[in-house]
XYZ file of C-alpha atoms in Angstrom:
595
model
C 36.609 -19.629 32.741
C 34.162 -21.788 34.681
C 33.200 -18.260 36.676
C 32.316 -16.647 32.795
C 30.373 -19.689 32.059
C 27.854 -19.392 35.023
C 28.030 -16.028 34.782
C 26.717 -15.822 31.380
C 24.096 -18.617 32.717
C 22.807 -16.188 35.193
C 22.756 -13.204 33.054
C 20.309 -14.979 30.902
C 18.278 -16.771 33.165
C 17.830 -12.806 34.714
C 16.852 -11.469 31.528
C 14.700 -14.404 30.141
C 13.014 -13.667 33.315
C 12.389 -10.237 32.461
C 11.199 -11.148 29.025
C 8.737 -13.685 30.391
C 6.989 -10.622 32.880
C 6.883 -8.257 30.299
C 5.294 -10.878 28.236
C 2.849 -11.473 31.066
C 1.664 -7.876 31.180
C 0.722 -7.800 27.614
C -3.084 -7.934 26.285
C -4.728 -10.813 24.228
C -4.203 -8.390 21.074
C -0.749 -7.492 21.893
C 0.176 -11.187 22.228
C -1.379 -11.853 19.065
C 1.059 -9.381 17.690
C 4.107 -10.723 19.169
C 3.538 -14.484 18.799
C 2.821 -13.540 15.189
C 6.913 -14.069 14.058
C 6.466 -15.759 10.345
C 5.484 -13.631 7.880
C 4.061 -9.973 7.424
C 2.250 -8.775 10.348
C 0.509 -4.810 10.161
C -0.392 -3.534 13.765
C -2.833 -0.836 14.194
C -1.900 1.033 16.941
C -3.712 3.933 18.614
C -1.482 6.750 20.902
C -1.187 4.637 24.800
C -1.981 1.212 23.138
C 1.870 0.319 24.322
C 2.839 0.011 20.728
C 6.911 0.723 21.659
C 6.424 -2.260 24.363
C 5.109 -5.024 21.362
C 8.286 -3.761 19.244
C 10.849 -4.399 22.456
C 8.926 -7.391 23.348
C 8.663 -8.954 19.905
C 12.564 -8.869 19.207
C 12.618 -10.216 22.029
C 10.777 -12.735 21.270
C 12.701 -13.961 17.776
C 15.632 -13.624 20.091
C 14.389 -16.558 22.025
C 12.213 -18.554 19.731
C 14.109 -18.393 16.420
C 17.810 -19.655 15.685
C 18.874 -16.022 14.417
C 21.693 -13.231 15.667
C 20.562 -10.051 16.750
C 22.533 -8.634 13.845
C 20.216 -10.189 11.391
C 17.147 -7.834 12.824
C 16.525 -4.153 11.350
C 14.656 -2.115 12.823
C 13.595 1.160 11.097
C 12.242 3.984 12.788
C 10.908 7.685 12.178
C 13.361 9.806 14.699
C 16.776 9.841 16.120
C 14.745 10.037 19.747
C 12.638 6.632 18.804
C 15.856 4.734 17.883
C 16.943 5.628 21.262
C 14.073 4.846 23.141
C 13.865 1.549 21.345
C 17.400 0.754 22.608
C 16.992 1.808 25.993
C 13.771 -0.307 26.308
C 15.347 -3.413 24.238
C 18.250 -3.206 26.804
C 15.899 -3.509 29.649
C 14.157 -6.699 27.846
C 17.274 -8.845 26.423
C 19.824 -7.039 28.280
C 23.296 -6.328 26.111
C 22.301 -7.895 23.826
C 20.152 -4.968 22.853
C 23.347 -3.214 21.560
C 24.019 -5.868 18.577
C 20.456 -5.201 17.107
C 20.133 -2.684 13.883
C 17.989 0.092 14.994
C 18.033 2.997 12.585
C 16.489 5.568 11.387
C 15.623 5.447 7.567
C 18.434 8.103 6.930
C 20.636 6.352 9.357
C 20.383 2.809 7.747
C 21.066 4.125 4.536
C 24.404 6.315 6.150
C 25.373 2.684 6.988
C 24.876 1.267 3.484
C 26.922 4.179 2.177
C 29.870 3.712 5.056
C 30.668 -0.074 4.345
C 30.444 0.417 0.603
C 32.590 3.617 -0.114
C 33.727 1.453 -3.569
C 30.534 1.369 -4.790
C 29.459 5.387 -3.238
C 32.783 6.668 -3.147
C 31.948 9.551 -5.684
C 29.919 10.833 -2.939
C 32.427 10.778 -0.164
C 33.732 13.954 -0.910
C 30.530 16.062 -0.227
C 29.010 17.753 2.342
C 25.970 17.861 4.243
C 24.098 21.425 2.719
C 23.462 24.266 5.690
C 20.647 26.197 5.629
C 22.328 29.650 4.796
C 23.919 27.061 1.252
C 20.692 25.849 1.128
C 19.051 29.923 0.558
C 22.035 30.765 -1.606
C 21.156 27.180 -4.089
C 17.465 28.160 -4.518
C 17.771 32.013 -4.800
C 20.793 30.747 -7.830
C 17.733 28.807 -9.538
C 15.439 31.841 -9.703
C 18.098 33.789 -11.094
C 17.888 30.807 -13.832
C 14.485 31.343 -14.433
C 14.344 32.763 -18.303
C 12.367 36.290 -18.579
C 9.174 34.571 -20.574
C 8.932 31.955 -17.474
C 5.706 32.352 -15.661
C 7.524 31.957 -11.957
C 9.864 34.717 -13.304
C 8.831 38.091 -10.735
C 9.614 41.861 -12.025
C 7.835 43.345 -8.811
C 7.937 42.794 -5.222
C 10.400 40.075 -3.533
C 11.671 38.838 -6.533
C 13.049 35.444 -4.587
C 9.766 35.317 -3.195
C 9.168 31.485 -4.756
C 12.272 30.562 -3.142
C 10.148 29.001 -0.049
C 7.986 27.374 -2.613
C 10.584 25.572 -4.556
C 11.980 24.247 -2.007
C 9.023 22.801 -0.376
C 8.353 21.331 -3.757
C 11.745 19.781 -3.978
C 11.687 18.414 -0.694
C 8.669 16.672 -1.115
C 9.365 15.541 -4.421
C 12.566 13.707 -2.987
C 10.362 12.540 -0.182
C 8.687 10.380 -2.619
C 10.756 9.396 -4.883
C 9.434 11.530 -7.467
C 10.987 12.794 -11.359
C 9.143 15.407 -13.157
C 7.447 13.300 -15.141
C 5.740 11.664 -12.409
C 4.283 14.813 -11.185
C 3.024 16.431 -14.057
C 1.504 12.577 -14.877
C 0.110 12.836 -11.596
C -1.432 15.960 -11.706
C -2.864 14.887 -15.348
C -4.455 12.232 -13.555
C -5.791 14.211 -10.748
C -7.261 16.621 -13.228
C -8.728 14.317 -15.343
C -10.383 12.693 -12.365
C -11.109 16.289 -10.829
C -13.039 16.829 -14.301
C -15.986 14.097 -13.636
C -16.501 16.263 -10.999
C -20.471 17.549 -10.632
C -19.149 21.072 -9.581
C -17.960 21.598 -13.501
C -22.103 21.116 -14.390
C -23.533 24.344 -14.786
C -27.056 24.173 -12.343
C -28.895 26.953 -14.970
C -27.974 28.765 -18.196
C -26.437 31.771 -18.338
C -23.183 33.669 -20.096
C -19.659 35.202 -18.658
C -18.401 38.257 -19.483
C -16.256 37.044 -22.267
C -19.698 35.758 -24.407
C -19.151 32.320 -22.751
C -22.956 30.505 -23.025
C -24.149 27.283 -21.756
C -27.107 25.742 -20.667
C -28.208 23.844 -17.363
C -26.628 20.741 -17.488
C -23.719 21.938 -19.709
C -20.153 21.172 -18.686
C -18.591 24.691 -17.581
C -15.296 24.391 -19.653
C -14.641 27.996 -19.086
C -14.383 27.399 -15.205
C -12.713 24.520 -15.515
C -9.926 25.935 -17.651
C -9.228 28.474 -14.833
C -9.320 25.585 -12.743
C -6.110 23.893 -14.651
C -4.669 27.373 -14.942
C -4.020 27.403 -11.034
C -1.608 24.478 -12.241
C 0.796 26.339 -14.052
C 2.780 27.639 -11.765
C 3.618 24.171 -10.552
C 4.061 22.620 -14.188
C 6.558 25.205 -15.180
C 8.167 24.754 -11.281
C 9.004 21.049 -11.451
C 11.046 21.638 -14.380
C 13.657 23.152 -12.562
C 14.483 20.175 -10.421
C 17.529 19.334 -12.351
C 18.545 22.615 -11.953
C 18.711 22.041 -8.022
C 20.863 19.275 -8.810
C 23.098 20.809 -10.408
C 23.379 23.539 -8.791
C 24.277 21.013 -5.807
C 26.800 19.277 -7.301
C 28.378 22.862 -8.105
C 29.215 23.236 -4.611
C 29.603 19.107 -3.618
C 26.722 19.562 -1.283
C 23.316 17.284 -0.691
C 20.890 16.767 2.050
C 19.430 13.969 3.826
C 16.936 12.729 1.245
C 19.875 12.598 -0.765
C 21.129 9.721 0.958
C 18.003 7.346 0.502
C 17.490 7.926 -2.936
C 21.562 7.138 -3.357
C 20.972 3.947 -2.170
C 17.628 3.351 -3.333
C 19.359 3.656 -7.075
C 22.093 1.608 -5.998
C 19.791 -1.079 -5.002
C 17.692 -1.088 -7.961
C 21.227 -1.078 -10.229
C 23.725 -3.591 -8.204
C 21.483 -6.817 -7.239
C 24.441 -8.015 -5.629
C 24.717 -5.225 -2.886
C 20.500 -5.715 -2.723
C 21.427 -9.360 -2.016
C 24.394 -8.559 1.145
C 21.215 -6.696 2.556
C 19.081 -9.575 2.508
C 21.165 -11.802 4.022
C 22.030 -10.194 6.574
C 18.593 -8.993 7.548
C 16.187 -11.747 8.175
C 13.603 -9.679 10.187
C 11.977 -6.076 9.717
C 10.533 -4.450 12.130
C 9.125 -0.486 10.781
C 7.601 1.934 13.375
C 5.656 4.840 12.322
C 4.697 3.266 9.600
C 2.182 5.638 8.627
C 4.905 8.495 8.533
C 7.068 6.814 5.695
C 7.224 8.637 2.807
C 7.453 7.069 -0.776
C 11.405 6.977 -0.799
C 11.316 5.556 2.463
C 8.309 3.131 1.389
C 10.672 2.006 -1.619
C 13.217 1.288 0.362
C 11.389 -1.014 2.881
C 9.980 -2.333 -0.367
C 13.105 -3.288 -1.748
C 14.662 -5.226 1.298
C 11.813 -7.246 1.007
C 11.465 -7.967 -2.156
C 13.417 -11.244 -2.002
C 10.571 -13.126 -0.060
C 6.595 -13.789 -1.497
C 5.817 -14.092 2.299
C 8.698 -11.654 3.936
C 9.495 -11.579 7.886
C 8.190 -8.288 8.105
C 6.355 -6.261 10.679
C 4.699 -2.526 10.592
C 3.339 -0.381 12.998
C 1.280 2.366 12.588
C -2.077 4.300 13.001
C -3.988 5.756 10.357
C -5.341 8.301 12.746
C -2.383 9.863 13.085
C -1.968 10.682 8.996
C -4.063 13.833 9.138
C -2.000 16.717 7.614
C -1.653 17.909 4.334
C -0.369 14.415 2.478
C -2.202 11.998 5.026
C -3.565 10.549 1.778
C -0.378 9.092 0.259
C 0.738 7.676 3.470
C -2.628 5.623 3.994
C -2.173 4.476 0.938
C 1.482 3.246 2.093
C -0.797 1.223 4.647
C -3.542 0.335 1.806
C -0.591 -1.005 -0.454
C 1.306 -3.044 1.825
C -2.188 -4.890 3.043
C -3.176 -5.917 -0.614
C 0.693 -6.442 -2.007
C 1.498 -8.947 1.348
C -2.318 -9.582 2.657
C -0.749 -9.437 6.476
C -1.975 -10.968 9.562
C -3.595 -7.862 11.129
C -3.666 -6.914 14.540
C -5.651 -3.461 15.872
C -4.745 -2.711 19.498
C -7.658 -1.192 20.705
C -6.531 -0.470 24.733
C -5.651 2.559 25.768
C -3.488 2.690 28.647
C -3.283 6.639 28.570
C -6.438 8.428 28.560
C -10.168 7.746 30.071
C -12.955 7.130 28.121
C -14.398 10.286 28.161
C -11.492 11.206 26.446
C -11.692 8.496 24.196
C -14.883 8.801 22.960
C -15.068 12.913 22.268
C -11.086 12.245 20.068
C -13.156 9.438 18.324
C -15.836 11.982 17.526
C -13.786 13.892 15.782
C -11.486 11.488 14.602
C -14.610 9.898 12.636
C -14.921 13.315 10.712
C -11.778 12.136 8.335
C -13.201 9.598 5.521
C -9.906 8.516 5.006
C -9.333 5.923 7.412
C -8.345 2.333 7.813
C -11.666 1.192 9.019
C -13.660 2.994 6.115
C -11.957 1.096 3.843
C -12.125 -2.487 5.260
C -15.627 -3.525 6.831
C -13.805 -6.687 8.913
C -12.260 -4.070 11.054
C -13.125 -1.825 13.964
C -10.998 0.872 16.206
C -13.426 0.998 19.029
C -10.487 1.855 21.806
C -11.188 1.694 25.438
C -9.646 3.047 28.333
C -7.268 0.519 30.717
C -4.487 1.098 33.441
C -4.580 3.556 36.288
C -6.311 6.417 34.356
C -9.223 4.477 33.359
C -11.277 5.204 36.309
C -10.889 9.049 36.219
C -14.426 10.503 35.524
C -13.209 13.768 35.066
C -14.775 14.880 31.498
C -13.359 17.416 29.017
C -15.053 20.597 28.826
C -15.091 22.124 25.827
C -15.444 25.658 25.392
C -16.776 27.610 22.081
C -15.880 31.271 21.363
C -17.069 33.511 18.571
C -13.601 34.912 17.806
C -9.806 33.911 18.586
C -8.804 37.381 20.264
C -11.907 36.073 23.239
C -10.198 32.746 23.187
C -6.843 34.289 23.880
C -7.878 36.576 26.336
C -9.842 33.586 28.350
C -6.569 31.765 28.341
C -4.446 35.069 29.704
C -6.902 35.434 32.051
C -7.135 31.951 33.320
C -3.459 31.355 33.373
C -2.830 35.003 35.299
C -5.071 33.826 38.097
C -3.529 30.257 38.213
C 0.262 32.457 38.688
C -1.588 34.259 41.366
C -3.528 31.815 43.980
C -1.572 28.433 42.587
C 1.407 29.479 41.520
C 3.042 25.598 41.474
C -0.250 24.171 39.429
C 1.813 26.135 36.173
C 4.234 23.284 36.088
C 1.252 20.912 35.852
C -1.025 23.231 32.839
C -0.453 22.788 29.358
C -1.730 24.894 26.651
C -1.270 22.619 22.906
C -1.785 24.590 19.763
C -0.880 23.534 16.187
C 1.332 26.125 14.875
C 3.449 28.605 17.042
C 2.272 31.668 15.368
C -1.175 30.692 16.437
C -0.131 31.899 20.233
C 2.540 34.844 19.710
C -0.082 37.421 20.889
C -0.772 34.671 24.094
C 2.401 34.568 24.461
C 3.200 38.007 24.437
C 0.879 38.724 26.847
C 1.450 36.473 29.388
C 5.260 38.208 29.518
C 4.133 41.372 30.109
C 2.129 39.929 33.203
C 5.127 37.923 34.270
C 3.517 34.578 33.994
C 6.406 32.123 33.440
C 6.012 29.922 30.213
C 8.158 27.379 29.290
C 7.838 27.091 24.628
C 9.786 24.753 22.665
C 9.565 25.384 18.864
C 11.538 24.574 16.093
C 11.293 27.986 13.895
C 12.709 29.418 10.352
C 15.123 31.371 11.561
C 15.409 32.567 8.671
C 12.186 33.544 8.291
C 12.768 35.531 11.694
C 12.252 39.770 11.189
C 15.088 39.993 13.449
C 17.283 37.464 10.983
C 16.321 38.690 8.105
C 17.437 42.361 8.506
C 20.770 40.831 9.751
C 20.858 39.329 7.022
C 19.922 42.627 4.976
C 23.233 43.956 6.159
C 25.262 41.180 5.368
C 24.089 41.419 1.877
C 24.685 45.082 2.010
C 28.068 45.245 2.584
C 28.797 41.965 0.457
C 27.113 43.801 -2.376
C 28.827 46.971 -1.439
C 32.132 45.281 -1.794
C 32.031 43.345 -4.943
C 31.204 46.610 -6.608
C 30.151 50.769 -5.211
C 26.527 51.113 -5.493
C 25.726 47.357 -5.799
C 23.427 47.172 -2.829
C 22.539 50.529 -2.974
C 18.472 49.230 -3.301
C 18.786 47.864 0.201
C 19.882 51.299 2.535
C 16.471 52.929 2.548
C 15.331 49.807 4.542
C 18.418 48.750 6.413
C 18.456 52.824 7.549
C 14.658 52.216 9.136
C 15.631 49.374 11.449
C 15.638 50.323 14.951
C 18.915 49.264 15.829
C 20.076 52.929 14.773
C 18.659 55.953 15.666
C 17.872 57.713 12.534
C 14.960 59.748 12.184
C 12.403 58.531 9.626
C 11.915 62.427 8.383
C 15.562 62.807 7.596
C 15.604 59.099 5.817
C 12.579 60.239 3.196
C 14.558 63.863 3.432
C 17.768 61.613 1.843
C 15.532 59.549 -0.421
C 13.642 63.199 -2.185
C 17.292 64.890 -2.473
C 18.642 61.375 -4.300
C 15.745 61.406 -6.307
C 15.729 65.299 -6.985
C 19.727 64.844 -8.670
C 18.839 61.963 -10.145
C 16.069 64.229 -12.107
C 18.471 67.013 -12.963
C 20.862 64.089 -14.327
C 23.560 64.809 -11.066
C 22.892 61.065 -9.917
C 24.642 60.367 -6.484
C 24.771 57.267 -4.425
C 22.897 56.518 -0.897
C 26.110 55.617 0.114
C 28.001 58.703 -0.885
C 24.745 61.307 0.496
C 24.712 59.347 3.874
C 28.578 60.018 4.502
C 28.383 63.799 3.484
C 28.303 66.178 6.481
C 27.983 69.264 4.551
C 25.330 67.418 2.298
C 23.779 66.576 4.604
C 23.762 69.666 6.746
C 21.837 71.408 3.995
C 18.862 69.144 4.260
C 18.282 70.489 7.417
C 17.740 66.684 9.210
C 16.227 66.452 12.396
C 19.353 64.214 13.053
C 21.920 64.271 11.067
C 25.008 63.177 13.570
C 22.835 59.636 13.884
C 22.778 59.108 9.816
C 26.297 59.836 9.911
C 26.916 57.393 12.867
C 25.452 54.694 11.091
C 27.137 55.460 7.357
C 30.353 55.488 9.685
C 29.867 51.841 10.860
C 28.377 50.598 7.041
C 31.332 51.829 5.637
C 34.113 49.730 9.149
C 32.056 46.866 8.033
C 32.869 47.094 4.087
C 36.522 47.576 4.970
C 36.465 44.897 7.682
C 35.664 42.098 4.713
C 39.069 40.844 3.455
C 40.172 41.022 7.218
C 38.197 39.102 9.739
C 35.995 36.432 9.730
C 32.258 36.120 8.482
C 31.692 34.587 12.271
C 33.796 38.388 13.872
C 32.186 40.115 11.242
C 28.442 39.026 12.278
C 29.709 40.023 16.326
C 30.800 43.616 15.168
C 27.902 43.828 13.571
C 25.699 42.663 16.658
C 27.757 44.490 18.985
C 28.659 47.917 17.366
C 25.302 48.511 15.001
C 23.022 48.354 18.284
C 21.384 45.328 17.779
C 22.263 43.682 21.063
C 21.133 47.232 23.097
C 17.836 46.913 21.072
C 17.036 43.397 22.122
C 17.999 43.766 25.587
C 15.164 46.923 25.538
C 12.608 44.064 24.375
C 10.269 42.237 26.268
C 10.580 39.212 24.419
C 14.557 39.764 24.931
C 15.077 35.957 26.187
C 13.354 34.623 23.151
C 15.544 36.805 21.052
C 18.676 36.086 22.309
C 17.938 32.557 21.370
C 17.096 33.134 17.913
């Protein structure tokens, strides 16, 4: 017993010890941000300003200073991968203890909520996470619900072509927190603000087409109208949200947004449950602040909303908001600074990058208006370069060419002749794009020179040409099976794909001698013509045996249904329809066997 006791002793005179060096290596700014316990505290933190070391430190830090349990700190982050490398750096700070502090991701704080209150979310126990092939099957069910006079209703082309778009909607529109109502009232706004607009001002008289006049100076309502009219599309779309949920709770599914606004309606309806929460936690810490979305945002907002003056601290760089709806997450940042009016911190050392660097990504940086420091004059963002890289004088080069097919070939070049004389300098070059499909034709052509590459992307594969003609056949032969002739709309393209050998002369010979009965009122099916020999014999096809061959294995598949597995049916597929032989034949065969 006595051993435990000075054991215990030494284990946290060892890691108070630890907590008082990292302390020592912080900066005067990064202090300020740690000593800062009481109260709401919003860091500004630049990439390499050792943002992830304040968090660690900071617990640590209310740890020692403040009579509270590790249990009573949360600490929300963006990613699975940051919740880890919080942990494993909060375990070298404060040692075990580390393990008893709540560090979750949005989604996985709210799985919590939902796991030690099953009486209270029981109803949704039963369900089950949506896949992605459940997922294409909910969305294509909601175009089928879209009445003929709807304007997202299609009669030509892909006809679940909005499929993509309706789901992107959805997403976001469960992202923050949003009904309807609150999009089409926020798109009135935005158009009503769009419409004091100088554009709308005609600069000198004239008429359209359709006997529209004005003068100069005149508002161009005409123009303006078409403006609005671009709208429509996504008026009409939002009212088909409750259709997604129903057609959701058809099959007991949901998705991870799901799960936050569960217990962000929970919240708002049971105070008492609102109240557990805020007991228990007596300190938030949020990282990526500038990535929360509005459900996420409410959430945060809720925990809080117990104390005037809550224990709360964010972390986050407006910088980094630059995509598409950067705008609603500064104003996340904008909000919480006027709702709490927080001690602010900006960390402006950069422990990463020299200043050369620096100063050309603040060049650009300064291009976007919408940033922290254009919107309050008492702060600046001037960062400057510490640590062991800040004496390299090495200075980016930056190169300008008048089209992207030069670019690509300088980089093919200049990567060949790196594989050639330095060969182990590859390991050490990086080439950083925004979107894959901005380098497929680099990429291509650095495999058919051999230079090794080494690509990590997260892709659609559904979206994949090789995927979706899978898919194509999958939907044939379901079709085909329900009901003879179903999927008959789908052969002339599944018989093109490359994985058989049919001729494309003896497929448009097929189509003109379906067409030709169909004419003289002696209709026939694809699927019948394709499996007649002697039909097919008097078409005189360059290849008949090969159209044969592949009606042959269409028709194993159809019967193979009631028997085997979707999983066997998908390998017989792959294996007997020549798919696997026609990747192996490609260059990019590794890449496809992955996908």
């Amino acid at each position: 017993m006595q051993g435990d006791l000075f054991g215990g002793f030494r284990l946290k005179e060892k890691y108070d010890r630890i907590f008082n060096e990292a302390y020592s290596t912080l900066n005067e700014r990064q202090k300020q941000a740690v000593d800062r316990i009481e109260g709401p505290v919003m860091v500004n933190a630049g990439p390499g300003t050792g943002k992830t070391q304040i968090l660690a430190v900071r617990i640590g830090k209310i740890l020692q200073d403040q009579d509270v349990a590790p249990h009573n700190i949360l600490c929300l982050t963006y990613t699975d991968s940051a919740t880890i490398s919080m942990r494993n750096r909060l375990v070298e700070i404060v040692g075990p203890v580390a393990h008893k502090i709540h560090i979750h991701t949005f989604h996985g704080f709210c799985n919590q909520v939902i796991q030690e209150n099953l009486d209270i979310f029981g109803g949704y126990k039963q369900l089950e996470s949506i896949s992605d092939l459940e997922s294409v099957d909910v969305y294509r069910s909601i175009v089928d619900s879209i009445p003929d006079d709807n304007i997202l209703k299609r009669y030509k082309g892909d006809k679940y072509f909005e499929t993509k778009r309706l789901k992107h909607l959805f997403d976001l529109m469960k992202k923050e927190n949003l009904e309807p109502d609150d999009v089409i009232q926020r798109l009135d706004k935005y158009l009503e603000e769009e419409k004091e607009d100088d554009q709308w001002i005609a600069k000198r008289g004239g008429s359209t087409k359709a006997g529209f006049k004005y003068k100069k100076g005149d508002f161009r309502s005409d123009k303006f109208e078409d403006f609005c009219k671009g709208f429509d599309n996504l008026r009409a779309a939002v009212e088909f949200f409750p259709v997604l949920r129903e057609e959701m709770d058809k099959i007991e599914r949901y998705d991870y947004n799901d799960m936050i606004l569960w217990v962000l309606d929970a919240f708002k309806k049971d105070e008492e449950l609102l109240a557990r929460y805020q007991e228990r936690y007596l300190y938030f810490l949020v990282d990526e602040f500038q990535d929360t979305n509005g459900s996420q945002n409410d959430l945060l907002s809720l925990l809080i909303s117990y104390w005037e003056q809550p224990n709360v601290f964010v972390v986050g760089d407006d910088d980094q908001a630059i995509y598409k709806f950067q705008g609603a997450n500064l104003n996340n940042i904008i909000d919480f600074k006027t709702k709490y009016d927080p001690f602010i911190v900006v960390l402006n050392e950069n422990y990463r990058s020299n200043q050369h660097i620096l100063d050309d990504a603040k060049g650009i940086i300064e291009f976007n208006t919408e940033r922290l420091v254009n919107k309050d004059d008492t702060l600046e963002k001037e960062l400057i370069a510490r640590g062991k890289n800040s004496a390299n004088v090495n200075k980016p080069r930056v190169l300008v060419f008048d089209k992207v097919s030069s670019e690509y070939a300088y980089l093919a070049k200049t990567l060949s002749e790196i594989h050639k004389t330095n060969p182990e300098h590859l390991q050490e070059t990086a080439v950083i794009y925004r979107k894959h499909s901005q380098v497929e034709d680099l990429v291509n052509v650095l495999e058919k020179k051999n230079v090794p590459i080494n690509i990590r992307r997260r892709v659609d594969i559904l979206d994949h040409p090789l995927i979706r003609n899978l898919c194509n056949i999958l939907w044939y032969l379901s079709d085909e099976y329900k009901r003879f002739g179903q999927g008959q709309h789908r052969l002339f393209e599944i018989l093109h794909y490359n994985y058989w050998d049919v001729d494309s002369v003896d497929i448009g010979k097929i189509a003109m001698a379906c067409q030709k009965r169909d004419e003289e009122d002696n209709y026939i099916e694809w699927r019948t013509m394709i499996s007649d020999a002697a039909g097919l014999e008097q078409l005189n096809l360059r290849m008949p045996d090969e159209v044969l061959k592949a009606s042959s294995h269409l028709e194993k598949w159809i019967k193979e249904i009631p028997e085997i597995t979707i999983q066997n049916l998908f390998e017989n597929v792959i294996n007997e329809g020549g798919v696997l032989r026609y990747i192996m034949n490609q260059n990019n065969r590794s890449w496809l066997l992955q996908v």
